[in-house]
PDB file of C-alpha atoms in Angstrom:
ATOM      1  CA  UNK G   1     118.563  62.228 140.046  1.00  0.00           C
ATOM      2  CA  UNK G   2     118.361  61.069 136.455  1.00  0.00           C
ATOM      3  CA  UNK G   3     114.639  62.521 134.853  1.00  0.00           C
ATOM      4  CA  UNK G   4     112.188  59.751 134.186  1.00  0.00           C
ATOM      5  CA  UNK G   5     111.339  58.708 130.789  1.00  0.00           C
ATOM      6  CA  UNK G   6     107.877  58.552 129.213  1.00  0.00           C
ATOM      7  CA  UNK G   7     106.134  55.498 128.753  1.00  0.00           C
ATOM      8  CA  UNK G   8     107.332  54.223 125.062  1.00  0.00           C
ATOM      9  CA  UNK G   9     103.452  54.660 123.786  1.00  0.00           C
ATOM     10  CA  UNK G  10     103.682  58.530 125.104  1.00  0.00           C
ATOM     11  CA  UNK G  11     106.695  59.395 123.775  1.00  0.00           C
ATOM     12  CA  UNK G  12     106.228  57.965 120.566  1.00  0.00           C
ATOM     13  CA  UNK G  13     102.748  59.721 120.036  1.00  0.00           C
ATOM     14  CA  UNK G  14     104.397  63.007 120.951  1.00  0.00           C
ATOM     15  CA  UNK G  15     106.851  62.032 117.952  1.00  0.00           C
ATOM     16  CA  UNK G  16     104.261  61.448 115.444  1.00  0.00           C
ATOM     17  CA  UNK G  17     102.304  64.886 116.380  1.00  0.00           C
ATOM     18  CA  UNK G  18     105.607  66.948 116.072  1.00  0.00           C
ATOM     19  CA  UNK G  19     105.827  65.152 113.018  1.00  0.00           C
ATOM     20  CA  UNK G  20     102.821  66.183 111.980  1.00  0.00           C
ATOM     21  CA  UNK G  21     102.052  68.591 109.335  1.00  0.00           C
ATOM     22  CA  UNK G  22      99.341  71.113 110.616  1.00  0.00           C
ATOM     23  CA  UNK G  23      96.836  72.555 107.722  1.00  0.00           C
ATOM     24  CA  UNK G  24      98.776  76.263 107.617  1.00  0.00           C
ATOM     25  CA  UNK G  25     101.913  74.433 107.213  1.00  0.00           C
ATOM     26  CA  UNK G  26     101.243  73.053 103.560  1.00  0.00           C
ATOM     27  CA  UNK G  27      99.989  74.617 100.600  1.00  0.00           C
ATOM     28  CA  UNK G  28      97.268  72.244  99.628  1.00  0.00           C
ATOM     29  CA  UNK G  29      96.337  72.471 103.750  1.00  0.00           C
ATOM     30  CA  UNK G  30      96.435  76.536 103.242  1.00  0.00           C
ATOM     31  CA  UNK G  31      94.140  76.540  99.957  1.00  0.00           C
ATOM     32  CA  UNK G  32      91.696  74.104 101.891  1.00  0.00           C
ATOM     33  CA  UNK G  33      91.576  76.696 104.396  1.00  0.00           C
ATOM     34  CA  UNK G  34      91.153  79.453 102.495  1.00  0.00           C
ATOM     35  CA  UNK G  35      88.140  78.061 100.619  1.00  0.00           C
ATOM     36  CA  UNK G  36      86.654  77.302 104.006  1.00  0.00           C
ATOM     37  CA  UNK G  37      87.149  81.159 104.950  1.00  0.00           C
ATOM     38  CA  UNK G  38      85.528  82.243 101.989  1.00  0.00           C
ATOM     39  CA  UNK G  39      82.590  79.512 102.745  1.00  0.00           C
ATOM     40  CA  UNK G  40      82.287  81.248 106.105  1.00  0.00           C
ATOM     41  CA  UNK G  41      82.514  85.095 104.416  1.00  0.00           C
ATOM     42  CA  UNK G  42      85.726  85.592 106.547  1.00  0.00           C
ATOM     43  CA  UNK G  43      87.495  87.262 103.424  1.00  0.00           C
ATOM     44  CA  UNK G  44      90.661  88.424 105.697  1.00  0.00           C
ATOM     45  CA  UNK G  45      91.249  85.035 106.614  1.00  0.00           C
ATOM     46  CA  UNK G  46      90.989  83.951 103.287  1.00  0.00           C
ATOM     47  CA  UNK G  47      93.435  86.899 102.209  1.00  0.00           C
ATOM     48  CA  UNK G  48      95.599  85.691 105.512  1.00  0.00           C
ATOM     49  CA  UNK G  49      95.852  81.796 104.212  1.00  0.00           C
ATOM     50  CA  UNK G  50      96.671  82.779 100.924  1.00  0.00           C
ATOM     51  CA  UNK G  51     100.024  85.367 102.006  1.00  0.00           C
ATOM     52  CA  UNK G  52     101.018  82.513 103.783  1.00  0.00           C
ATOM     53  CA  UNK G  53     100.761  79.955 101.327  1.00  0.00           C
ATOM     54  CA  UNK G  54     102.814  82.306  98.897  1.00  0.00           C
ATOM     55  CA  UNK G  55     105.420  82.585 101.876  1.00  0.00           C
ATOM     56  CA  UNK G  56     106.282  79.638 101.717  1.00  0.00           C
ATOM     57  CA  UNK G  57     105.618  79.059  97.683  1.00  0.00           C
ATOM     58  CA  UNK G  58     107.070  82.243  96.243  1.00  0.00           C
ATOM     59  CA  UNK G  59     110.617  81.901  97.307  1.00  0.00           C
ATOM     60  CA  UNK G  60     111.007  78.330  95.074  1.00  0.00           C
ATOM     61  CA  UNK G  61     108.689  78.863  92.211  1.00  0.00           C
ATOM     62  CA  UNK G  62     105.315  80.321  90.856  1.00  0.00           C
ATOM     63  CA  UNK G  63     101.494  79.615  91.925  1.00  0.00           C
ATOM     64  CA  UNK G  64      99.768  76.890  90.399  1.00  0.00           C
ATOM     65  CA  UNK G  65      96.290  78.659  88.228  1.00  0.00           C
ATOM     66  CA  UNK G  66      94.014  77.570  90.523  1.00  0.00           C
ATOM     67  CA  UNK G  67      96.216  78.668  93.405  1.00  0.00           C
ATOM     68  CA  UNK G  68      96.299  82.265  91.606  1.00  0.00           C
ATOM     69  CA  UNK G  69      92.866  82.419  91.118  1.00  0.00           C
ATOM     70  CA  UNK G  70      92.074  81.898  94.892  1.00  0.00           C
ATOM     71  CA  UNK G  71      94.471  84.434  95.552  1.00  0.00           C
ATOM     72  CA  UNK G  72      93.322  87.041  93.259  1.00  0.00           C
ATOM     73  CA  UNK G  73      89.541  86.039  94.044  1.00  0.00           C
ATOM     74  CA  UNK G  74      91.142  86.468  98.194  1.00  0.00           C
ATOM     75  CA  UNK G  75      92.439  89.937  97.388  1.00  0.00           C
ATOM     76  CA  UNK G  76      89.017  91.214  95.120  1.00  0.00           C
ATOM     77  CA  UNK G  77      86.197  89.858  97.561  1.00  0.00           C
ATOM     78  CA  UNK G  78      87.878  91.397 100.698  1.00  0.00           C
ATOM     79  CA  UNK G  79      88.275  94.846  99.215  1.00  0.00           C
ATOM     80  CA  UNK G  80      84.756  94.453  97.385  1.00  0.00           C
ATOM     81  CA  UNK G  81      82.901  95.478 100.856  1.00  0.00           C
ATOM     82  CA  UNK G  82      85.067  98.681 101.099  1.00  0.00           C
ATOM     83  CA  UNK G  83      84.280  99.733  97.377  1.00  0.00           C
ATOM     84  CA  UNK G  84      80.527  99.018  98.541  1.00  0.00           C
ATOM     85  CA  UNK G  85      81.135 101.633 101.399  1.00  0.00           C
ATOM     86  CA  UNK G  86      82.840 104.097  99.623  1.00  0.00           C
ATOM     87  CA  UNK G  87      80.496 103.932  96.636  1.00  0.00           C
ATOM     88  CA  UNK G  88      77.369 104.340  99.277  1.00  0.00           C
ATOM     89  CA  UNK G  89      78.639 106.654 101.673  1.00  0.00           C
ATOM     90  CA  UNK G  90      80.031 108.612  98.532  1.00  0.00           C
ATOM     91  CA  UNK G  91      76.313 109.369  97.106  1.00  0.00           C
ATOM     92  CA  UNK G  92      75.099 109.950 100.975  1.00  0.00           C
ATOM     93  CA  UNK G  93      77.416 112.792 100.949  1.00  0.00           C
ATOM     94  CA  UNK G  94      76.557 113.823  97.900  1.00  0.00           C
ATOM     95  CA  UNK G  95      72.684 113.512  98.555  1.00  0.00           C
ATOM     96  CA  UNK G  96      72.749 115.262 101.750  1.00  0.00           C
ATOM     97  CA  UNK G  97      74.930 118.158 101.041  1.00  0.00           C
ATOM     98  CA  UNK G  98      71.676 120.911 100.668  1.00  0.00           C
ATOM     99  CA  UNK G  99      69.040 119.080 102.503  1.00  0.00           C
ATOM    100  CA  UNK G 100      70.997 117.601 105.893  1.00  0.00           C
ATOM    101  CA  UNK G 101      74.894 119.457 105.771  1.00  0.00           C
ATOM    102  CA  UNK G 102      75.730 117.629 109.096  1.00  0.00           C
ATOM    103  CA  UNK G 103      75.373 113.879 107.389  1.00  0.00           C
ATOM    104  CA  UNK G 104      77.291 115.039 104.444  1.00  0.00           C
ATOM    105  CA  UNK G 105      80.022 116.549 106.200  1.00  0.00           C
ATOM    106  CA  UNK G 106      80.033 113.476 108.507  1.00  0.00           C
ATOM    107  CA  UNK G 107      79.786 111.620 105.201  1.00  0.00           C
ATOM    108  CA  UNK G 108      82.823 113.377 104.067  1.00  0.00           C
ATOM    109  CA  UNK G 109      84.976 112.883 107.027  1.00  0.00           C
ATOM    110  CA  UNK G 110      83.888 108.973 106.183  1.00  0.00           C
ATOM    111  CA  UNK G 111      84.924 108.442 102.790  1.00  0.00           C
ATOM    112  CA  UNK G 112      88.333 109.637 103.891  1.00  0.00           C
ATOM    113  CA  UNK G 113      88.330 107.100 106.279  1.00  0.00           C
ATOM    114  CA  UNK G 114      87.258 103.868 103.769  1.00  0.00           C
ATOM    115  CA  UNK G 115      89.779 105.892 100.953  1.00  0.00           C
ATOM    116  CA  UNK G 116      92.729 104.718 103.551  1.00  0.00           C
ATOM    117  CA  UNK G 117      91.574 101.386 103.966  1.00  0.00           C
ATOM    118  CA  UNK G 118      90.921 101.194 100.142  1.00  0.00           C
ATOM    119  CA  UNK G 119      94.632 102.332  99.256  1.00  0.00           C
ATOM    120  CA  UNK G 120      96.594 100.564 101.868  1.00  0.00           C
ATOM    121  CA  UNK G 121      94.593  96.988 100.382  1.00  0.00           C
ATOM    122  CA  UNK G 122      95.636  97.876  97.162  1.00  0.00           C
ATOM    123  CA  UNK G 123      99.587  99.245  98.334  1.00  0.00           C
ATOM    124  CA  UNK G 124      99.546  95.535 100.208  1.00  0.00           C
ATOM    125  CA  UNK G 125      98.170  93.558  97.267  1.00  0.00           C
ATOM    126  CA  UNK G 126     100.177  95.682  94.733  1.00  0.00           C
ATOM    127  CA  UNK G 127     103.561  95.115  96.704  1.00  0.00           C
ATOM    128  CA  UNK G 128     102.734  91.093  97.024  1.00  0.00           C
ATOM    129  CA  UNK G 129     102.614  90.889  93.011  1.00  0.00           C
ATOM    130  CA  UNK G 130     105.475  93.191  92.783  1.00  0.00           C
ATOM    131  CA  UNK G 131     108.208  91.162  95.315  1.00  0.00           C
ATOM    132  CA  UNK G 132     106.870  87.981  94.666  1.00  0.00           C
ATOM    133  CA  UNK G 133     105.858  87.131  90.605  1.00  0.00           C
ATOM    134  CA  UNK G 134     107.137  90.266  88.874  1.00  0.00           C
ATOM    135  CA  UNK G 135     110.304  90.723  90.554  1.00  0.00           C
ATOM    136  CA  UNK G 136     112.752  93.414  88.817  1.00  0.00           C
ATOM    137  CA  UNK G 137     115.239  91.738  87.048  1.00  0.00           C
ATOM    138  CA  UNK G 138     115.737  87.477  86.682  1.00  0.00           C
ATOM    139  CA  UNK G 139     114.731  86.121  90.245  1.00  0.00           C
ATOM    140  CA  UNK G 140     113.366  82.572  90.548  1.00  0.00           C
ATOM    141  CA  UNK G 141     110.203  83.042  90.377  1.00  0.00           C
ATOM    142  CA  UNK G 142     109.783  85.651  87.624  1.00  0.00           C
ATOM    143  CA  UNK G 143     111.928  84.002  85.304  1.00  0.00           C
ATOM    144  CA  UNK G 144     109.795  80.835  85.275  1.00  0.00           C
ATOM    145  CA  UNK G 145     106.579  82.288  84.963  1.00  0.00           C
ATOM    146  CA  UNK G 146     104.695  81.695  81.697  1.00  0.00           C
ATOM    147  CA  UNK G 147     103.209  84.521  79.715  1.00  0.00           C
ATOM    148  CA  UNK G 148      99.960  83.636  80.812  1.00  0.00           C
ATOM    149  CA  UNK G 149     101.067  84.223  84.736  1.00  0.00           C
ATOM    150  CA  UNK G 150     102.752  87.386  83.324  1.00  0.00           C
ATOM    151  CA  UNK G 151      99.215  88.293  81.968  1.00  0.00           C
ATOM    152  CA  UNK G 152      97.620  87.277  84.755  1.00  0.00           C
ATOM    153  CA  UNK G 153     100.077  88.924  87.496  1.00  0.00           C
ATOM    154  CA  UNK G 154     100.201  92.519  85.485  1.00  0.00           C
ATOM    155  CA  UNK G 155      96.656  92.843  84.837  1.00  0.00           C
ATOM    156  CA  UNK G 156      95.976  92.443  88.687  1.00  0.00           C
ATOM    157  CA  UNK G 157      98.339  94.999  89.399  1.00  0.00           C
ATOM    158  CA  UNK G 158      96.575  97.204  86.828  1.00  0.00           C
ATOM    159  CA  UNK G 159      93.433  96.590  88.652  1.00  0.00           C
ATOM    160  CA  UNK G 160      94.420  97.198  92.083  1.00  0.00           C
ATOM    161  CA  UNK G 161      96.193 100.375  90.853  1.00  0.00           C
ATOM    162  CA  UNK G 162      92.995 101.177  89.156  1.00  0.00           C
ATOM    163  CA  UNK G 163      90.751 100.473  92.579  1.00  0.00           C
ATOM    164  CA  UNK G 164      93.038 103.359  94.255  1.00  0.00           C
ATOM    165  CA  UNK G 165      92.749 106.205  91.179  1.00  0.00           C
ATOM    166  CA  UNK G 166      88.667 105.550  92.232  1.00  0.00           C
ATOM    167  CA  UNK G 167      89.103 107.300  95.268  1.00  0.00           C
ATOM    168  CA  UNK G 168      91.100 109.905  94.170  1.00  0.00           C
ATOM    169  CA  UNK G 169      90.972 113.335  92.293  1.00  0.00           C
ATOM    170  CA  UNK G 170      92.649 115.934  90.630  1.00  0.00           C
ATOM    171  CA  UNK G 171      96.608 115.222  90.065  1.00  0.00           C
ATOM    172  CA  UNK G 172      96.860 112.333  92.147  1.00  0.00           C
ATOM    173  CA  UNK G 173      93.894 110.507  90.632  1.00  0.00           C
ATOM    174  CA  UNK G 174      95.476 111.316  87.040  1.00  0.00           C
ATOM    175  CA  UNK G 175      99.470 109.783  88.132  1.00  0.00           C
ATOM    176  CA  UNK G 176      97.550 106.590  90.119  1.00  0.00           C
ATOM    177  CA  UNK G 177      95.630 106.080  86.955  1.00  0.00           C
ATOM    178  CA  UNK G 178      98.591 106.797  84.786  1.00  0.00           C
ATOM    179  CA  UNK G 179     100.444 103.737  86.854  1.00  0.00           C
ATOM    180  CA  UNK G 180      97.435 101.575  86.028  1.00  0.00           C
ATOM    181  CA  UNK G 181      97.691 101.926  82.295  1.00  0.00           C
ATOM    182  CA  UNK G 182     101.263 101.133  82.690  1.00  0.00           C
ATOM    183  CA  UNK G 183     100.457  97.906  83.942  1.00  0.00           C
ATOM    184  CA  UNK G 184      97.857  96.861  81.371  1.00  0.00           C
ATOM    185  CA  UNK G 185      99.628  97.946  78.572  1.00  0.00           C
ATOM    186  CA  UNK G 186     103.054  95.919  80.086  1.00  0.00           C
ATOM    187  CA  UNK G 187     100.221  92.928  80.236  1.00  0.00           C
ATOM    188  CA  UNK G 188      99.101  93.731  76.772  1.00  0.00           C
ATOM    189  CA  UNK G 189     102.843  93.299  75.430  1.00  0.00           C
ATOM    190  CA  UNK G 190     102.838  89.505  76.846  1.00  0.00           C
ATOM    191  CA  UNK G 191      98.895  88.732  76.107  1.00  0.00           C
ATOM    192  CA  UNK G 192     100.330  88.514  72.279  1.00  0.00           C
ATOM    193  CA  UNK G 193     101.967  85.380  73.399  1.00  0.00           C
ATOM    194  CA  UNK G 194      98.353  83.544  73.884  1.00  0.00           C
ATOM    195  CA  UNK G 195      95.258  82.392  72.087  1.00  0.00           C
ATOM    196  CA  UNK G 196      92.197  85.125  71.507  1.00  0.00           C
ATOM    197  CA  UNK G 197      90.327  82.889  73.347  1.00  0.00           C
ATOM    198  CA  UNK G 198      92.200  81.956  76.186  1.00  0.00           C
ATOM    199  CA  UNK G 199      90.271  83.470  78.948  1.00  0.00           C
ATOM    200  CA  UNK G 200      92.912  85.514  80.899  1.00  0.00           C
ATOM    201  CA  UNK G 201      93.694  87.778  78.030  1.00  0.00           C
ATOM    202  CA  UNK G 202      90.044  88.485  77.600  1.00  0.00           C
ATOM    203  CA  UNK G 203      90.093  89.447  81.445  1.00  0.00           C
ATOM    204  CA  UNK G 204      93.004  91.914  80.457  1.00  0.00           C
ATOM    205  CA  UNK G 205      91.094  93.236  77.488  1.00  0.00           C
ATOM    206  CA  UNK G 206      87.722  93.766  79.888  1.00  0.00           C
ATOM    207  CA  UNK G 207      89.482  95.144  83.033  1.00  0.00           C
ATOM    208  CA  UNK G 208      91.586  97.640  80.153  1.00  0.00           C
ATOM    209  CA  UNK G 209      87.846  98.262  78.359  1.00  0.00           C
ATOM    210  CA  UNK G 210      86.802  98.872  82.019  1.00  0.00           C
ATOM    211  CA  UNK G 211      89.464 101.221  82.602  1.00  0.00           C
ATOM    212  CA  UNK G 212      88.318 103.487  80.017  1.00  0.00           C
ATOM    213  CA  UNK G 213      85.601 103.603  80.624  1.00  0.00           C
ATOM    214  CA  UNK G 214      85.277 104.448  84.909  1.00  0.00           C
ATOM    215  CA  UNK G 215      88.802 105.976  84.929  1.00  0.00           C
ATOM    216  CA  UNK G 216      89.120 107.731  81.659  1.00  0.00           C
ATOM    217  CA  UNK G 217      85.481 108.176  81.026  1.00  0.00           C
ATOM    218  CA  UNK G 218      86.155 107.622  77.526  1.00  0.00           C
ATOM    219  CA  UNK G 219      83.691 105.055  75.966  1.00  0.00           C
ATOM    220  CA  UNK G 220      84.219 105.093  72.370  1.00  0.00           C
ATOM    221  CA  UNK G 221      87.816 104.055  73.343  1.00  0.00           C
ATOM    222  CA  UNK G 222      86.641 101.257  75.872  1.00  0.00           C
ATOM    223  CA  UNK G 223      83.648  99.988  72.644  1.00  0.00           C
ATOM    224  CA  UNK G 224      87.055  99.774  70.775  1.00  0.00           C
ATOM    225  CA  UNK G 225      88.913  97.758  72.909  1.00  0.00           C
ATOM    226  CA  UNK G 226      86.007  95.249  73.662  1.00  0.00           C
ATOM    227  CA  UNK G 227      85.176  95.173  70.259  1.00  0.00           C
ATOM    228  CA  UNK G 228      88.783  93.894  69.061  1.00  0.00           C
ATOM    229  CA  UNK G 229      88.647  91.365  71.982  1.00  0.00           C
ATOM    230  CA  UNK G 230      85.993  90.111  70.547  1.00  0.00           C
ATOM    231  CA  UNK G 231      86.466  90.058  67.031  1.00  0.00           C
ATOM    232  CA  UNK G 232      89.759  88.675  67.668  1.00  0.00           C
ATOM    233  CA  UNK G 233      88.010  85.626  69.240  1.00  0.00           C
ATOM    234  CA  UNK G 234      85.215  85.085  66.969  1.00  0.00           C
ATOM    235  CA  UNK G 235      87.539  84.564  64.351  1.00  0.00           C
ATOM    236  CA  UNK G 236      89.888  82.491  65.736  1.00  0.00           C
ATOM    237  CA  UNK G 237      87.274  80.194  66.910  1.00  0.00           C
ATOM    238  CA  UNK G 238      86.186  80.115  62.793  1.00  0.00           C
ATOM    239  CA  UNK G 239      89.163  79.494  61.870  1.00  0.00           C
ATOM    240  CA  UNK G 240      90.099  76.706  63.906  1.00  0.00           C
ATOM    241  CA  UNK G 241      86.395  75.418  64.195  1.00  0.00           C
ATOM    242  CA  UNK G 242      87.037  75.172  67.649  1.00  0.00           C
ATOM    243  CA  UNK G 243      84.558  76.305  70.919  1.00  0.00           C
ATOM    244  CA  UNK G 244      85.706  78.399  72.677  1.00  0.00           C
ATOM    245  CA  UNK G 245      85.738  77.311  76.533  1.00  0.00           C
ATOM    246  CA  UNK G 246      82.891  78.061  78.508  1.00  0.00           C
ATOM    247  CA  UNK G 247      84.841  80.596  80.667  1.00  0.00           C
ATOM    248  CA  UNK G 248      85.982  82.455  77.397  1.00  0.00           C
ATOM    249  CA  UNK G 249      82.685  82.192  76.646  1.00  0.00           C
ATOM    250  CA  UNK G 250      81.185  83.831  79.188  1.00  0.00           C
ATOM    251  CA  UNK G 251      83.806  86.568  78.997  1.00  0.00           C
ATOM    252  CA  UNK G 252      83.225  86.707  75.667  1.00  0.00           C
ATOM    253  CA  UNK G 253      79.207  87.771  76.584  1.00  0.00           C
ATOM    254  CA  UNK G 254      79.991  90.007  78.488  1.00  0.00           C
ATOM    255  CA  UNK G 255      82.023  92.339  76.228  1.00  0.00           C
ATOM    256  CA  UNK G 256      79.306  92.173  74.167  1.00  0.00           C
ATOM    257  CA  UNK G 257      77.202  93.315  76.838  1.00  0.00           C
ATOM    258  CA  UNK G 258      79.440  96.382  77.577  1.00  0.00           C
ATOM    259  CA  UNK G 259      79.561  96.953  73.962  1.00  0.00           C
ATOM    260  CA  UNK G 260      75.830  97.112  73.688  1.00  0.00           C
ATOM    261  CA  UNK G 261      75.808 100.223  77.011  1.00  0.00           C
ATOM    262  CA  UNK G 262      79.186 101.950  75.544  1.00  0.00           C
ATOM    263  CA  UNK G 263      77.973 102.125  71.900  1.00  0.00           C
ATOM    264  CA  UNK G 264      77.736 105.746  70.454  1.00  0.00           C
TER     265      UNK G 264
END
């Protein structure tokens, strides 16, 4: 007995919805929904979208800037809440120790807890930049990036590699941190290649100032390196009587504003 068809209408609006591209299945459908995770404060989902759009992006070519700003800004707001933890469960520990040992000891046992989720965010995020826009040697994607994704892509990595020396100590905190100054300084080599005002070499120089500073506790060094950021900018700016954007702008202020606390 030969199967019936479907009416002509039926089967041809079956055809048009396979057809169909769903949201997740398109970049510009995975960005909208990433924005609309971050609207809602669901920061994994937003994370989520954005591995998927680079599935399906990374293997043909690189990010557009606005796609690799929602994908660093997926990667910094979703590990932002664990920093919060670790940073207040850290001092609850440290408050309690004399007056209330249970807490801190409870405290303790905590932080290790957050410390995991901390590092494997950053070993996740780290390996994404890593496989995907920095490959080792002349893959598609790393070939064709400009120096101001290789900027862009290296000083991440330096940050996230900087976010898991924070919960750390002794020897292991020094090699983590050691692997973060690799990074920036690997960033540092390419930021040549762009303007003293563009504003994702000033977001090297403050997350490098930055790491001076928390990692290195060395402020004199992290004054320095804001300081040259910004002289570097002022005078390009007078010499080509040009303002500088409002984002370099702002970046710009808020060196100073370091500069003003790390002064000696």
């Amino acid at each position: 007995m030969s199967k019936e068809r479907a009416p002509p209408e039926l089967e041809k609006a079956i055809t048009a919805k396979k057809a169909k591209k769903e949201p997740c299945d398109s970049r510009e459908g995975l960005i909208l929904l990433a924005r609309l995770a971050a609207d809602g404060n669901r920061y994994d989902h937003m994370f989520r979208y954005m591995r998927r759009l680079i599935a399906i992006v990374a293997p043909d070519g690189p990010l557009t800037m606005h796609e690799r700003k929602v994908f660093s800004m997926s990667c910094t707001i979703l590990l932002e809440g664990h920093r919060e933890a670790y940073r207040y469960v850290s001092k609850a520990a440290s408050d309690s120790a004399t007056v209330d040992p249970q807490r801190a000891e409870a405290a303790t046992e905590y932080l290790e807890l957050i410390a995991s989720d901390i590092a494997k965010h950053c070993t996740d995020v780290v390996g994404i930049i890593d496989i995907c826009f920095l490959p080792a040697g002349t893959g598609p994607v790393g070939s064709a990036a400009t120096p101001e994704a290789r900027v862009f892509y290296k000083k991440m990595k330096g940050d996230f590699i900087k976010y898991m020396a924070e919960v750390k100590d002794g020897p292991e905190k020094e090699k983590i941190a050691q692997d973060a100054f690799m990074a920036y300084s690997s960033a540092k080599e390419d930021e040549e290649q762009l303007p003293a005002t563009n504003p994702t070499r000033l977001e090297l120089e403050l997350s490098l100032a930055l790491f001076y500073f928390d990692i290195r506790c060395l402020p004199v060094a992290a004054y320095s390196v804001a300081k040259e950021a910004v002289d570097r900018a002022m005078q390009e700016v007078e010499a080509t009587g040009q303002t500088a954007s409002e984002e370099a702008s702002v970046l710009i202020g808020r060196l100073q504003s370091y500069m003003e606390i790390w002064k000696v």
